[in-house]
PDB file of C-alpha atoms and ligand atoms in Angstrom:
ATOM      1  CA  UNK A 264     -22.169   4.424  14.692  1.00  0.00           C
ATOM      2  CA  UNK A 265     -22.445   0.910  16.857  1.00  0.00           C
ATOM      3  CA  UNK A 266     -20.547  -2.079  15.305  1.00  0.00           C
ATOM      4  CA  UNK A 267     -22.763  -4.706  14.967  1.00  0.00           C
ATOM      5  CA  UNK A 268     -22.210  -8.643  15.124  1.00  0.00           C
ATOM      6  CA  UNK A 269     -22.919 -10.096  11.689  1.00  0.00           C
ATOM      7  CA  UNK A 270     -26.444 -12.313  11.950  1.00  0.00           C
ATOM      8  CA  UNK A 271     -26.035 -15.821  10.701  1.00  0.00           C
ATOM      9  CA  UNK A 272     -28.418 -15.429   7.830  1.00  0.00           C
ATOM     10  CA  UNK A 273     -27.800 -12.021   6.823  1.00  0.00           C
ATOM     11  CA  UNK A 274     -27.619 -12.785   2.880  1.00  0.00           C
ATOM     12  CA  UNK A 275     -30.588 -13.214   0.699  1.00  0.00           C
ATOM     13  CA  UNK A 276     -30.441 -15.399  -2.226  1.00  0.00           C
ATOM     14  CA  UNK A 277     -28.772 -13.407  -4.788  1.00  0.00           C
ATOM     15  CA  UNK A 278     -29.786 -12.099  -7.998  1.00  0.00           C
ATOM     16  CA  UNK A 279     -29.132  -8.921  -8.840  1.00  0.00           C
ATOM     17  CA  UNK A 280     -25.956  -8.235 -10.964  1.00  0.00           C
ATOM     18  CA  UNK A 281     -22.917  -7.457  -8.825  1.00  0.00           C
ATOM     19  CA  UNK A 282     -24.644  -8.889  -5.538  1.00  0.00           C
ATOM     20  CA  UNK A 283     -22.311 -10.939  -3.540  1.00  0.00           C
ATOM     21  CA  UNK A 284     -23.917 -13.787  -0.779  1.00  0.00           C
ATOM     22  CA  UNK A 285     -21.280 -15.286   1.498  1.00  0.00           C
ATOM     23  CA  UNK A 286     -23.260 -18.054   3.497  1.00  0.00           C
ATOM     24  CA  UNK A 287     -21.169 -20.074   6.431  1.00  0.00           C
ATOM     25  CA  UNK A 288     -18.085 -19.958   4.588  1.00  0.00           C
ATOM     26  CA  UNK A 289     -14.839 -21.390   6.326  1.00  0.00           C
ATOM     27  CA  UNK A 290     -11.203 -22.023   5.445  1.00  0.00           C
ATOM     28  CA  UNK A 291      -8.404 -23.711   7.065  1.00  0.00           C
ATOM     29  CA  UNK A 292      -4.616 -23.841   5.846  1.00  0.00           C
ATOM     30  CA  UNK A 293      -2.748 -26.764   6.560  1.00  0.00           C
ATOM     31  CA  UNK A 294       0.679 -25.977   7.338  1.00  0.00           C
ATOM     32  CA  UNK A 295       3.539 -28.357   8.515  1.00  0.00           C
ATOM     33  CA  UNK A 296       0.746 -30.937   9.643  1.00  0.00           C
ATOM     34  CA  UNK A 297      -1.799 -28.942  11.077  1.00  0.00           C
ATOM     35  CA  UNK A 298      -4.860 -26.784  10.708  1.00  0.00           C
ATOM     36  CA  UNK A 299      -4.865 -22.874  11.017  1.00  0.00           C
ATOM     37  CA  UNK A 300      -8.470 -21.939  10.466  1.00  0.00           C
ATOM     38  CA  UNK A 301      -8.192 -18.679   8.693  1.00  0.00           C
ATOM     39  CA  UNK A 302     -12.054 -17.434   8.176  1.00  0.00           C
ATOM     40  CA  UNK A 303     -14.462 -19.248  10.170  1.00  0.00           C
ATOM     41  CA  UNK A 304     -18.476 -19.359   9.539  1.00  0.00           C
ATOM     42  CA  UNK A 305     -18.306 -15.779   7.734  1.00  0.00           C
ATOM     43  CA  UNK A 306     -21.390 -14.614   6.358  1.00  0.00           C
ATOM     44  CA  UNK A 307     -22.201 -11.435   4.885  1.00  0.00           C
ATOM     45  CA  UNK A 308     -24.520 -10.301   1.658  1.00  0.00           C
ATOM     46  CA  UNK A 309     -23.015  -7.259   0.033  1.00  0.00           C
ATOM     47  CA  UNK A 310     -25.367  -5.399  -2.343  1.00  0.00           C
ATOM     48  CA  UNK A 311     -25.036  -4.102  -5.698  1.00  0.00           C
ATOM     49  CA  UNK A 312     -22.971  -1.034  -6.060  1.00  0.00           C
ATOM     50  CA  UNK A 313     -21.833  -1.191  -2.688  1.00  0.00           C
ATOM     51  CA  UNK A 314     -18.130  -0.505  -1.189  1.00  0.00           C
ATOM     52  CA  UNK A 315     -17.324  -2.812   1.408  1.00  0.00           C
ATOM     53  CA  UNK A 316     -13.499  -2.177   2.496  1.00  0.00           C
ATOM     54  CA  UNK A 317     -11.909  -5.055   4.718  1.00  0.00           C
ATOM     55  CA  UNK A 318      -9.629  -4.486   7.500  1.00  0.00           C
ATOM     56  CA  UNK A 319      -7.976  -7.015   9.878  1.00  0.00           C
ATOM     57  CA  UNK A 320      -4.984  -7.316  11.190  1.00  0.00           C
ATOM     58  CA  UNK A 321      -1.834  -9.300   9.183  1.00  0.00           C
ATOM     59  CA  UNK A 322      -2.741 -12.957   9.230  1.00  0.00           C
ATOM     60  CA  UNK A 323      -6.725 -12.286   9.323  1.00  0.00           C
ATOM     61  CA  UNK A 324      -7.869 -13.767   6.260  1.00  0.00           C
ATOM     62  CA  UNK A 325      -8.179 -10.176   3.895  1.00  0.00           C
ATOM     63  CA  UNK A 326      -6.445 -11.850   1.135  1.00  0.00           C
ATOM     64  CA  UNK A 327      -7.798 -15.162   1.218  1.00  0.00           C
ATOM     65  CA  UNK A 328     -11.148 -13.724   1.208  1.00  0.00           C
ATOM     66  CA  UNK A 329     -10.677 -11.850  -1.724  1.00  0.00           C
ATOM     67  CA  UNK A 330      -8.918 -15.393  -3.257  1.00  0.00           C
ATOM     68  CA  UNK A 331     -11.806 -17.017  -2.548  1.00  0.00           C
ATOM     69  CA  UNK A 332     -14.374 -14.059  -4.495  1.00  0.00           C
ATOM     70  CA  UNK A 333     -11.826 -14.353  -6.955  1.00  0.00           C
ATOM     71  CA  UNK A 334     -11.691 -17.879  -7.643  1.00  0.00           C
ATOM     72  CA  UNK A 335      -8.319 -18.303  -7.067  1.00  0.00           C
ATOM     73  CA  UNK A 336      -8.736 -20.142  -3.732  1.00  0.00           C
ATOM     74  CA  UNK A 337     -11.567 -22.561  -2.679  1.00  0.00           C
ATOM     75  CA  UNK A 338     -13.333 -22.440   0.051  1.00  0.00           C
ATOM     76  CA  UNK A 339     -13.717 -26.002   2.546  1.00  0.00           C
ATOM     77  CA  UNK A 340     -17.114 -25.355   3.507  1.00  0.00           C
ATOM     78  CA  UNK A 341     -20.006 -22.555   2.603  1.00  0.00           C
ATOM     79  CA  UNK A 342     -21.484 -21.083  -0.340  1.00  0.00           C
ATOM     80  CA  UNK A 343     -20.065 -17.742  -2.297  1.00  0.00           C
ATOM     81  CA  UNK A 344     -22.127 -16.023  -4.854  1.00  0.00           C
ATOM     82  CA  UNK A 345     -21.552 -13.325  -6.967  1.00  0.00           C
ATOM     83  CA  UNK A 346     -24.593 -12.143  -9.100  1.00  0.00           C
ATOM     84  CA  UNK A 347     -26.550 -15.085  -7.695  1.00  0.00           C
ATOM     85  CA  UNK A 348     -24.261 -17.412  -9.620  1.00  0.00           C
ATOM     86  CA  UNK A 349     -21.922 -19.511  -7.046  1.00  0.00           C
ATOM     87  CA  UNK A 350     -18.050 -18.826  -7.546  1.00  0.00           C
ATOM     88  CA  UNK A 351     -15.906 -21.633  -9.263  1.00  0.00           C
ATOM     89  CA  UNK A 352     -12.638 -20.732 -10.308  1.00  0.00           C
ATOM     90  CA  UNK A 353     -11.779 -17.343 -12.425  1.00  0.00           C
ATOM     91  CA  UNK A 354     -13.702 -15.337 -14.571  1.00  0.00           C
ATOM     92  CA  UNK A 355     -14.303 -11.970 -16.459  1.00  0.00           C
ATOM     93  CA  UNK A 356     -17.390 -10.581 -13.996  1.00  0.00           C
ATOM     94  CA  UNK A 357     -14.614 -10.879 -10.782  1.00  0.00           C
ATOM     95  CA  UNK A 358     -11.821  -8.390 -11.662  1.00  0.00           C
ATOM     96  CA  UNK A 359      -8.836  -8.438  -9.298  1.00  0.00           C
ATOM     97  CA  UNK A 360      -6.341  -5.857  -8.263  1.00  0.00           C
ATOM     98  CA  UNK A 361      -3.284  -6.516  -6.435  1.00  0.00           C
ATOM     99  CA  UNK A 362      -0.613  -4.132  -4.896  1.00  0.00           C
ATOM    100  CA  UNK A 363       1.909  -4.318  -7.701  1.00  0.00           C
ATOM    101  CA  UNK A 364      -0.168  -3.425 -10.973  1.00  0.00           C
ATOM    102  CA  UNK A 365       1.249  -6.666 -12.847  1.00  0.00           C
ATOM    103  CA  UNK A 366       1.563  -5.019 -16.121  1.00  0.00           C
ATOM    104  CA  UNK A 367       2.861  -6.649 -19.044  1.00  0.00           C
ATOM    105  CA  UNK A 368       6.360  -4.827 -19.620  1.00  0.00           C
ATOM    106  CA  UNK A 369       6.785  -5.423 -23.421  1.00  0.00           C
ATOM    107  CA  UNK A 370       3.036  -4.309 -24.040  1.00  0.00           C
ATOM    108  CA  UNK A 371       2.263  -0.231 -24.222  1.00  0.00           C
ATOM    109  CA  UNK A 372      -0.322   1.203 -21.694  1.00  0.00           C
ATOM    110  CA  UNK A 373      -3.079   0.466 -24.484  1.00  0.00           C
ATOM    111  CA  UNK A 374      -2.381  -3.012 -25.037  1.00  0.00           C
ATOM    112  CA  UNK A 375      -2.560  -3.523 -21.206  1.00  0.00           C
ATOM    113  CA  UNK A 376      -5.899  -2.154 -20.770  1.00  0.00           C
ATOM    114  CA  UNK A 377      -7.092  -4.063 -24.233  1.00  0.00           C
ATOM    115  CA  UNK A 378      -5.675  -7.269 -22.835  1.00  0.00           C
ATOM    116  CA  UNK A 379      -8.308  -9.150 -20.981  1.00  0.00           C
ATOM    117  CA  UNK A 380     -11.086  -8.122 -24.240  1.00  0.00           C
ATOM    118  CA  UNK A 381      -8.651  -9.940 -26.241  1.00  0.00           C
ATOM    119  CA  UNK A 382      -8.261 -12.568 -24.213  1.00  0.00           C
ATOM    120  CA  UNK A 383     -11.587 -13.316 -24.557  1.00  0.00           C
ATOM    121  CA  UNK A 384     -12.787 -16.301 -26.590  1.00  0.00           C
ATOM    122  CA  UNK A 385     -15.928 -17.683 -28.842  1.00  0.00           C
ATOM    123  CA  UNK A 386     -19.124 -15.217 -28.670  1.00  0.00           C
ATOM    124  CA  UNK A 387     -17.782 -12.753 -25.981  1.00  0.00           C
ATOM    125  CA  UNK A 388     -14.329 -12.171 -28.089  1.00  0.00           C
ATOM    126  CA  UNK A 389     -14.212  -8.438 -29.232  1.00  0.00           C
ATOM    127  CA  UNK A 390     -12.308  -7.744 -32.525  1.00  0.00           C
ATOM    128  CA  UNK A 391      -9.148  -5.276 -31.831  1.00  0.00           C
ATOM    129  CA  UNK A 392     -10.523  -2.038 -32.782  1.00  0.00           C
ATOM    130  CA  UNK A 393     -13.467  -2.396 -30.473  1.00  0.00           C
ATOM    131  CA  UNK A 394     -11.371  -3.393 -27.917  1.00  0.00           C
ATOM    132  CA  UNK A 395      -8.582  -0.678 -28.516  1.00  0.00           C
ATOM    133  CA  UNK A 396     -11.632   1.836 -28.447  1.00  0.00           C
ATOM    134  CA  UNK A 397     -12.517   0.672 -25.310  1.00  0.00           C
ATOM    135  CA  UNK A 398      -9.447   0.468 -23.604  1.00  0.00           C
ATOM    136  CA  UNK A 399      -9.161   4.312 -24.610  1.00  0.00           C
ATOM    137  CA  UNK A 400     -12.203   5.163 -23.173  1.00  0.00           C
ATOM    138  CA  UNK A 401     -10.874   3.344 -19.955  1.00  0.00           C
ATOM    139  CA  UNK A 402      -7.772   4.785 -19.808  1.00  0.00           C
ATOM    140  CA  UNK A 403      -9.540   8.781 -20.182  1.00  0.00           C
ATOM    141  CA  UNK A 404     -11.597   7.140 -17.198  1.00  0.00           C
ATOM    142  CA  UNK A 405      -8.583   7.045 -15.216  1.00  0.00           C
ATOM    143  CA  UNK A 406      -6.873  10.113 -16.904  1.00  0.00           C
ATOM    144  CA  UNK A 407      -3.885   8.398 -18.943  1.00  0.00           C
ATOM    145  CA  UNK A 408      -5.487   9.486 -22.444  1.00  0.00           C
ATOM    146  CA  UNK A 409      -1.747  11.095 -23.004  1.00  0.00           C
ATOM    147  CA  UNK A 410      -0.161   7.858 -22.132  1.00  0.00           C
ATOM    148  CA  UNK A 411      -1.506   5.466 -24.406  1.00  0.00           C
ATOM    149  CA  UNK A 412       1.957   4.513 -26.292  1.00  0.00           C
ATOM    150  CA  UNK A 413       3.809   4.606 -23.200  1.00  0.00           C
ATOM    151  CA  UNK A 414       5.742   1.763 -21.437  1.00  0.00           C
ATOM    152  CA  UNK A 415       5.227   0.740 -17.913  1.00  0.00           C
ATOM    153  CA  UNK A 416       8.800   1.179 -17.291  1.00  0.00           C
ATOM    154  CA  UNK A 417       7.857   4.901 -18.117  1.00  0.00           C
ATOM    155  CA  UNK A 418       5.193   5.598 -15.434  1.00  0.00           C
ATOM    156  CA  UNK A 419       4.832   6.742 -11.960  1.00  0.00           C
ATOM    157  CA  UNK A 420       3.824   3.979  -9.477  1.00  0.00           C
ATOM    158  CA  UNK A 421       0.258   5.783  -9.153  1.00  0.00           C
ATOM    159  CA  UNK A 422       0.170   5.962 -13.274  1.00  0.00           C
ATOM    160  CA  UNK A 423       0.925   1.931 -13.294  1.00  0.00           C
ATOM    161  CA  UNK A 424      -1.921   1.252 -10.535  1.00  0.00           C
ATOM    162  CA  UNK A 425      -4.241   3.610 -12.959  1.00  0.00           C
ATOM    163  CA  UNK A 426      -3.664   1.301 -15.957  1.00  0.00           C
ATOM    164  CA  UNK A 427      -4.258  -1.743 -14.076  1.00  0.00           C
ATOM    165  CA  UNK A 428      -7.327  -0.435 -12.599  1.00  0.00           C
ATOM    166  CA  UNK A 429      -8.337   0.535 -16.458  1.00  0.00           C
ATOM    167  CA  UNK A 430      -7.319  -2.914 -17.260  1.00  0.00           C
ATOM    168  CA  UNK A 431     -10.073  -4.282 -15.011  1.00  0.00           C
ATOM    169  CA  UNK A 432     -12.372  -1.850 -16.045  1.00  0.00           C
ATOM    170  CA  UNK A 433     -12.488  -2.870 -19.419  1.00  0.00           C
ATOM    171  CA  UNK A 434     -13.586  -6.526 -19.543  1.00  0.00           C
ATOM    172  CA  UNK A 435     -16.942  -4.679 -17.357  1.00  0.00           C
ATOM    173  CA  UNK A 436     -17.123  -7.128 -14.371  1.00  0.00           C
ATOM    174  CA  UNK A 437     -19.861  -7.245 -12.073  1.00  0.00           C
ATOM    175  CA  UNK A 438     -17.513  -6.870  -9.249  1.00  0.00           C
ATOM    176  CA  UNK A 439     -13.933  -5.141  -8.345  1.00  0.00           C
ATOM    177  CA  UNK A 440     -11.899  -7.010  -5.871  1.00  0.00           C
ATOM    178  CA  UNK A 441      -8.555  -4.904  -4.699  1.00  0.00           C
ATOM    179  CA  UNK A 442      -6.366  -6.486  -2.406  1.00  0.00           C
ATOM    180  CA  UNK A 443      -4.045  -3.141  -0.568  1.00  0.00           C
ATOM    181  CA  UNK A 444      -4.355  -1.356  -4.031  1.00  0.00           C
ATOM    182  CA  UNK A 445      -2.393   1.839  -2.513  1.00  0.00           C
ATOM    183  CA  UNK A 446      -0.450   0.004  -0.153  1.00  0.00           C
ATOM    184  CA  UNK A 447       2.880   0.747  -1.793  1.00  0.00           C
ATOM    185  CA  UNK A 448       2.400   4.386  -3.122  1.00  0.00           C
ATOM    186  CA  UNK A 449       3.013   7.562  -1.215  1.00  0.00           C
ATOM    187  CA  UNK A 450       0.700   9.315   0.797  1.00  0.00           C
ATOM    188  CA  UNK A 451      -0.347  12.279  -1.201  1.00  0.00           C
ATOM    189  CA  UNK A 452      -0.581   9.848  -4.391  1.00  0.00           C
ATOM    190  CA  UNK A 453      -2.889   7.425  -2.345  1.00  0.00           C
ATOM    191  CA  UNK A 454      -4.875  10.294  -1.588  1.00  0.00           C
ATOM    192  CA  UNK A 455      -5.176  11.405  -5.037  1.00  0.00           C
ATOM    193  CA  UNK A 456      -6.161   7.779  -5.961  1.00  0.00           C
ATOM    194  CA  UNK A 457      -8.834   7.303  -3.180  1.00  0.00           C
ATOM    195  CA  UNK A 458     -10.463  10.287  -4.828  1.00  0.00           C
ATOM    196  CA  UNK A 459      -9.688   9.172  -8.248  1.00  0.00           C
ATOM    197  CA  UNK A 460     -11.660   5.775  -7.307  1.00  0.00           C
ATOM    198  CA  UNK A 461     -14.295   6.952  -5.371  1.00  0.00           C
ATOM    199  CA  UNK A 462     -15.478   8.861  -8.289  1.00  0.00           C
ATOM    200  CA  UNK A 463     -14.480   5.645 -11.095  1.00  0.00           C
ATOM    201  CA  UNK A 464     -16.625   3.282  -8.395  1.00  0.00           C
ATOM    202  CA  UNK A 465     -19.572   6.222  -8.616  1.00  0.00           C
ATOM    203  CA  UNK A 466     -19.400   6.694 -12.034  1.00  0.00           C
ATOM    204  CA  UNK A 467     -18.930   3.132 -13.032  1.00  0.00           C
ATOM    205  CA  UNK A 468     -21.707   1.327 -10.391  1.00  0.00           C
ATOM    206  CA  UNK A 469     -19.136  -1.412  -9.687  1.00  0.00           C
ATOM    207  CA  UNK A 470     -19.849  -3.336  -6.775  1.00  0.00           C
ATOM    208  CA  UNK A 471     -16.082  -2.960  -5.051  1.00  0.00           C
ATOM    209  CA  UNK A 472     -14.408  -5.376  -2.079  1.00  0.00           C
ATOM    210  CA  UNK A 473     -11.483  -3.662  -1.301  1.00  0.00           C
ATOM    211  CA  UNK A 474      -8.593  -4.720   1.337  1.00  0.00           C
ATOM    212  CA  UNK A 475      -6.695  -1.889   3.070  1.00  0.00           C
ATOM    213  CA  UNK A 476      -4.349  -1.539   6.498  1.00  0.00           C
ATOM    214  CA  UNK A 477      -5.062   2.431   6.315  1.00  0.00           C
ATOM    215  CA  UNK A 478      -7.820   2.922   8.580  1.00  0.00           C
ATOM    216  CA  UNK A 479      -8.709   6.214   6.994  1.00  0.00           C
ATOM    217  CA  UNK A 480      -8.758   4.780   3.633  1.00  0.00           C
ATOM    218  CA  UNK A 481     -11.014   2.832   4.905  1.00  0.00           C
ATOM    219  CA  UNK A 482     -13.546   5.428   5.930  1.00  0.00           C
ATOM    220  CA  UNK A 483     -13.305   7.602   2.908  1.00  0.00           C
ATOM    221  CA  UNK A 484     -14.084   4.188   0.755  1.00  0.00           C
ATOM    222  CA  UNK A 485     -16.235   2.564   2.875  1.00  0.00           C
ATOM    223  CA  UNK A 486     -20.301   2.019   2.797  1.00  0.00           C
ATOM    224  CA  UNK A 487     -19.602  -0.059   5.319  1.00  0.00           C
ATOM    225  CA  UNK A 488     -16.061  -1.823   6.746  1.00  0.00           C
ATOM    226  CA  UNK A 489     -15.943  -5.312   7.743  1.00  0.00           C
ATOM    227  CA  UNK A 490     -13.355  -5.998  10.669  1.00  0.00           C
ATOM    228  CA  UNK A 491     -11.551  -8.992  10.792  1.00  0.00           C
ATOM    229  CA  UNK A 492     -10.514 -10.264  14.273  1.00  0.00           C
ATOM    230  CA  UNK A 493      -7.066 -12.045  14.559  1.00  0.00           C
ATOM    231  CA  UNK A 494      -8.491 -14.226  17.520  1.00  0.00           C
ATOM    232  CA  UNK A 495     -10.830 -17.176  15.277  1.00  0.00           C
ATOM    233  CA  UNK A 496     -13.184 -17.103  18.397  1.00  0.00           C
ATOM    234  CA  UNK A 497     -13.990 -13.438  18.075  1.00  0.00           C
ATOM    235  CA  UNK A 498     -16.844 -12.806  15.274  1.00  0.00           C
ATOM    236  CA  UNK A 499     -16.169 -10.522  12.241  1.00  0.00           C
ATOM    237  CA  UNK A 500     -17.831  -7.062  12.541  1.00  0.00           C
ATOM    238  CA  UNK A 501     -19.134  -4.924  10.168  1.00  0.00           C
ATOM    239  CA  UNK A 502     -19.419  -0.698  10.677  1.00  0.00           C
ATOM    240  CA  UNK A 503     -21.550   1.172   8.663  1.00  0.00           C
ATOM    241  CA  UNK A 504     -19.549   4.417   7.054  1.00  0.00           C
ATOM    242  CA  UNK A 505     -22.744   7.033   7.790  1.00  0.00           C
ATOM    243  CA  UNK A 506     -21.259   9.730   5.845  1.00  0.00           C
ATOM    244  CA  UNK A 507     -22.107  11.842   2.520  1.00  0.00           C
ATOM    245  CA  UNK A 508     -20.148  11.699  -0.290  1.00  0.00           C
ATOM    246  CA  UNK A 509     -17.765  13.268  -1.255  1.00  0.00           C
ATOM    247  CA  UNK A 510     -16.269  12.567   2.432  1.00  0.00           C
ATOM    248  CA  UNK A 511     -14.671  15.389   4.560  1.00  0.00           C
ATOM    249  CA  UNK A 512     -10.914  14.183   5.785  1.00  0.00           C
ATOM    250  CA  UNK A 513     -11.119  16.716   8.438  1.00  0.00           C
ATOM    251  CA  UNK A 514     -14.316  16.540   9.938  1.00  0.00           C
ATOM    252  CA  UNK A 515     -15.649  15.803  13.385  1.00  0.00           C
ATOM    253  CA  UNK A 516     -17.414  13.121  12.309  1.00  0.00           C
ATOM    254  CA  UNK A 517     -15.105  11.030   9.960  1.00  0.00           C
ATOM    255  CA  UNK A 518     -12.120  11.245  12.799  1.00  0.00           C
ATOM    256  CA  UNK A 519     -14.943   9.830  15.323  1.00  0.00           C
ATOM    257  CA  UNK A 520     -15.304   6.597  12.382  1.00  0.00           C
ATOM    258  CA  UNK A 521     -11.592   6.432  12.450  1.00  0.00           C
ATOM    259  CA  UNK A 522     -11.410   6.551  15.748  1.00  0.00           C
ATOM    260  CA  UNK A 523     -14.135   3.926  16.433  1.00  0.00           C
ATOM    261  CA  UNK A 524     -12.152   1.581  13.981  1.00  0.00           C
ATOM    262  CA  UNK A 525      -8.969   2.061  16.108  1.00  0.00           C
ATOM    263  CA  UNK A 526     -11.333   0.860  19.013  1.00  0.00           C
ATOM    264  CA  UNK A 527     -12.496  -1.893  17.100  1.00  0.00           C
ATOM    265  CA  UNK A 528      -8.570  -3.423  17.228  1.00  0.00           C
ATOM    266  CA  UNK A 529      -8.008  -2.249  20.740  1.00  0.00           C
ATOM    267  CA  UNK A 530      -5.820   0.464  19.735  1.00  0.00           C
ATOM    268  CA  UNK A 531      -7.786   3.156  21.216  1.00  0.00           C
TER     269      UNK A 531
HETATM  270  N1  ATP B 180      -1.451 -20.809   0.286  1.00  0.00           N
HETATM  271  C1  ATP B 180      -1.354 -20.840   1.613  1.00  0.00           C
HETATM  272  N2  ATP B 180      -0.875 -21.921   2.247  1.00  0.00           N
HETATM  273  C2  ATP B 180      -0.800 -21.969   3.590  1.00  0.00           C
HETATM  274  N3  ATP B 180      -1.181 -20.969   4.394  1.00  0.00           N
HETATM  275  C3  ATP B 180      -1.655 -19.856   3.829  1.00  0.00           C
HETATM  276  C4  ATP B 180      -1.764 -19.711   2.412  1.00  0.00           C
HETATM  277  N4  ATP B 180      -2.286 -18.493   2.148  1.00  0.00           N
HETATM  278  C5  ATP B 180      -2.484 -17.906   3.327  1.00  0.00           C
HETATM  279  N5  ATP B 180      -2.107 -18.723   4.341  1.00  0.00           N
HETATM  280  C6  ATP B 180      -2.216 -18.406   5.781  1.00  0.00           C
HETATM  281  O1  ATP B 180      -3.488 -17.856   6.023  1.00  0.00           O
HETATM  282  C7  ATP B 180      -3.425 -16.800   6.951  1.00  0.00           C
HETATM  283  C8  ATP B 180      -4.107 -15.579   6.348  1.00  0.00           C
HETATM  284  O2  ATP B 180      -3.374 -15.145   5.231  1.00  0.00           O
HETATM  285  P1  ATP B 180      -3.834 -13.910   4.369  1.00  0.00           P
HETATM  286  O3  ATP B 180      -2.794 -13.711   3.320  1.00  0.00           O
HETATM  287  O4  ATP B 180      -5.231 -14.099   3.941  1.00  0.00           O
HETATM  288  O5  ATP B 180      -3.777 -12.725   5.452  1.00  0.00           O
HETATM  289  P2  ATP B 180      -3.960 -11.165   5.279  1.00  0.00           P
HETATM  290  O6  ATP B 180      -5.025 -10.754   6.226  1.00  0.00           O
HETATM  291  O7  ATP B 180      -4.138 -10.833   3.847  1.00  0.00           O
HETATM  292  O8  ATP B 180      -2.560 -10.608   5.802  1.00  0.00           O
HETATM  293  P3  ATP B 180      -1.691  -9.343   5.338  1.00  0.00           P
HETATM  294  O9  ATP B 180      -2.341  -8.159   5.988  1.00  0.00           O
HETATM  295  O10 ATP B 180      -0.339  -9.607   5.913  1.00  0.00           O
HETATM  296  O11 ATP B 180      -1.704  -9.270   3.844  1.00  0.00           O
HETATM  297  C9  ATP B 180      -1.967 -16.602   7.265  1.00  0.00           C
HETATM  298  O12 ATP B 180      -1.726 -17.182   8.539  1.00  0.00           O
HETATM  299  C10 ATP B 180      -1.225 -17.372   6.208  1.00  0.00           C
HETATM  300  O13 ATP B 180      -0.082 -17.987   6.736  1.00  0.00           O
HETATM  301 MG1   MG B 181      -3.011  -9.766   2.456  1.00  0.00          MG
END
């Protein structure tokens, strides 16, 4: 259960789908005339099917990584691949999840889910009914078969984050990128969603980067964490989450990861 230092060339050239290579990347923000490096020399391969969960303190990078997988944000220096393919703005295989589910309000729960399929342009475009069939079958993924004509104004914060996860589901990426997904749900309905994803991730084979400040979310997720230090001159670290699935909450051995992530921030 020893944290080790990521090696400089820890990525192999990537091929398989929903294989992510991050090789020397760096990025500074410039702000009021100078330069705040944010992530500095990061590498780290993540394989297919993997969850790797990301935790750091406020200000450590978590989001801009996950920009920067996304396409949203561009990197000053390094190489990001996902699927062997290097990252240049949006697209379909890279679904991202925020806090807030972002759901259209005028559109019911179905024509959320169906949106990004119908988004989609020239050969990939699916006609409505193929898209409306699988948006159902997304939304029964995530249990909201019953809601299907519903507003978003008429669900629970946890039913909302269900859609949008559905939503991201549907267009099939290669990879699920969820910046504090939970963050702004009660604790029993986080709980309930951890589950809920762990077994969506399983039964889906989705390679998943997710952000989190819950340290025990981020055992229960985790095939392995990757630690974020606040200080640029400290290295990231990543922990590898030893533990069978479904994960026990309240044994021995999970509080000892927890704990060893507390350490990890000096809060130990
Ligand atoms: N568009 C931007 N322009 C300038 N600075 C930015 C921008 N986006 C992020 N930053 C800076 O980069 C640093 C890292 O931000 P980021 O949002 O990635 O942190 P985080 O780890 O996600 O934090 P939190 O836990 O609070 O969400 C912060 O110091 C922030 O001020
Ligand atoms: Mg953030």
């Amino acid at each position: 259960m020893t944290a080790a230092a990521l090696s400089a060339n820890g990525s192999s050239p990537a091929s398989t789908r929903g294989e992510v290579s991050i090789r020397d990347l760096s990025k500074s923000f410039r702000i009021a005339g100078r330069d705040f490096p944010v992530i500095r020399n990061l590498n780290v391969a993540i394989g297919a099917g993997e969850s790797l969960v990301i935790v750091g303190a406020s200000g450590s990078g978590k989001t801009t990584l996950l920009r920067i997988l996304a396409g949203l944000e561009t990197a000053d220096a390094g190489d990001v691949r996902v699927s062997g393919r290097q990252v240049s703005g949006v697209g379909a295989e890279r679904a991202m999840i925020f806090q807030e589910p972002r759901l259209l309000p005028w559109v019911n729960v179905l024509g959320n889910v169906a949106f990004g399929l119908e988004l989609r342009q020239g050969a990939r475009k699916v006609p409505r009914r193929e898209a409306e069939a699988q948006a159902r079958h997304y939304l029964s993924l995530v249990g909201l078969t019953d809601f299907a004509d519903a507003f978003p104004r008429q669900l629970s914060g946890g039913m909302a984050q269900r859609v949008g996860i559905a939503r991201a589901l549907a267009v099939q990426p290669e990879i699920l990128l969820l910046d504090e997904p939970f963050g702004a749900l009660d604790a029993m309905t986080r709980i309930t969603m951890q589950n809920e994803l762990t077994r969506i991730w399983h039964e889906e084979q989705v390679t998943m980067v997710l952000v989190t400040h819950d340290l025990e979310e981020a055992v229960y997720l985790a095939d392995r964490v990757l630690v974020l230090p606040k200080e640029k001159h400290r290295a990231p670290r990543l922990l590898d989450i030893d533990l069978p699935r479904p994960r026990d909450r309240s044994s021995p051995a999970f509080t000892r990861y927890r704990e060893a992530l507390l350490q990890e921030f000096g809060l130990h």
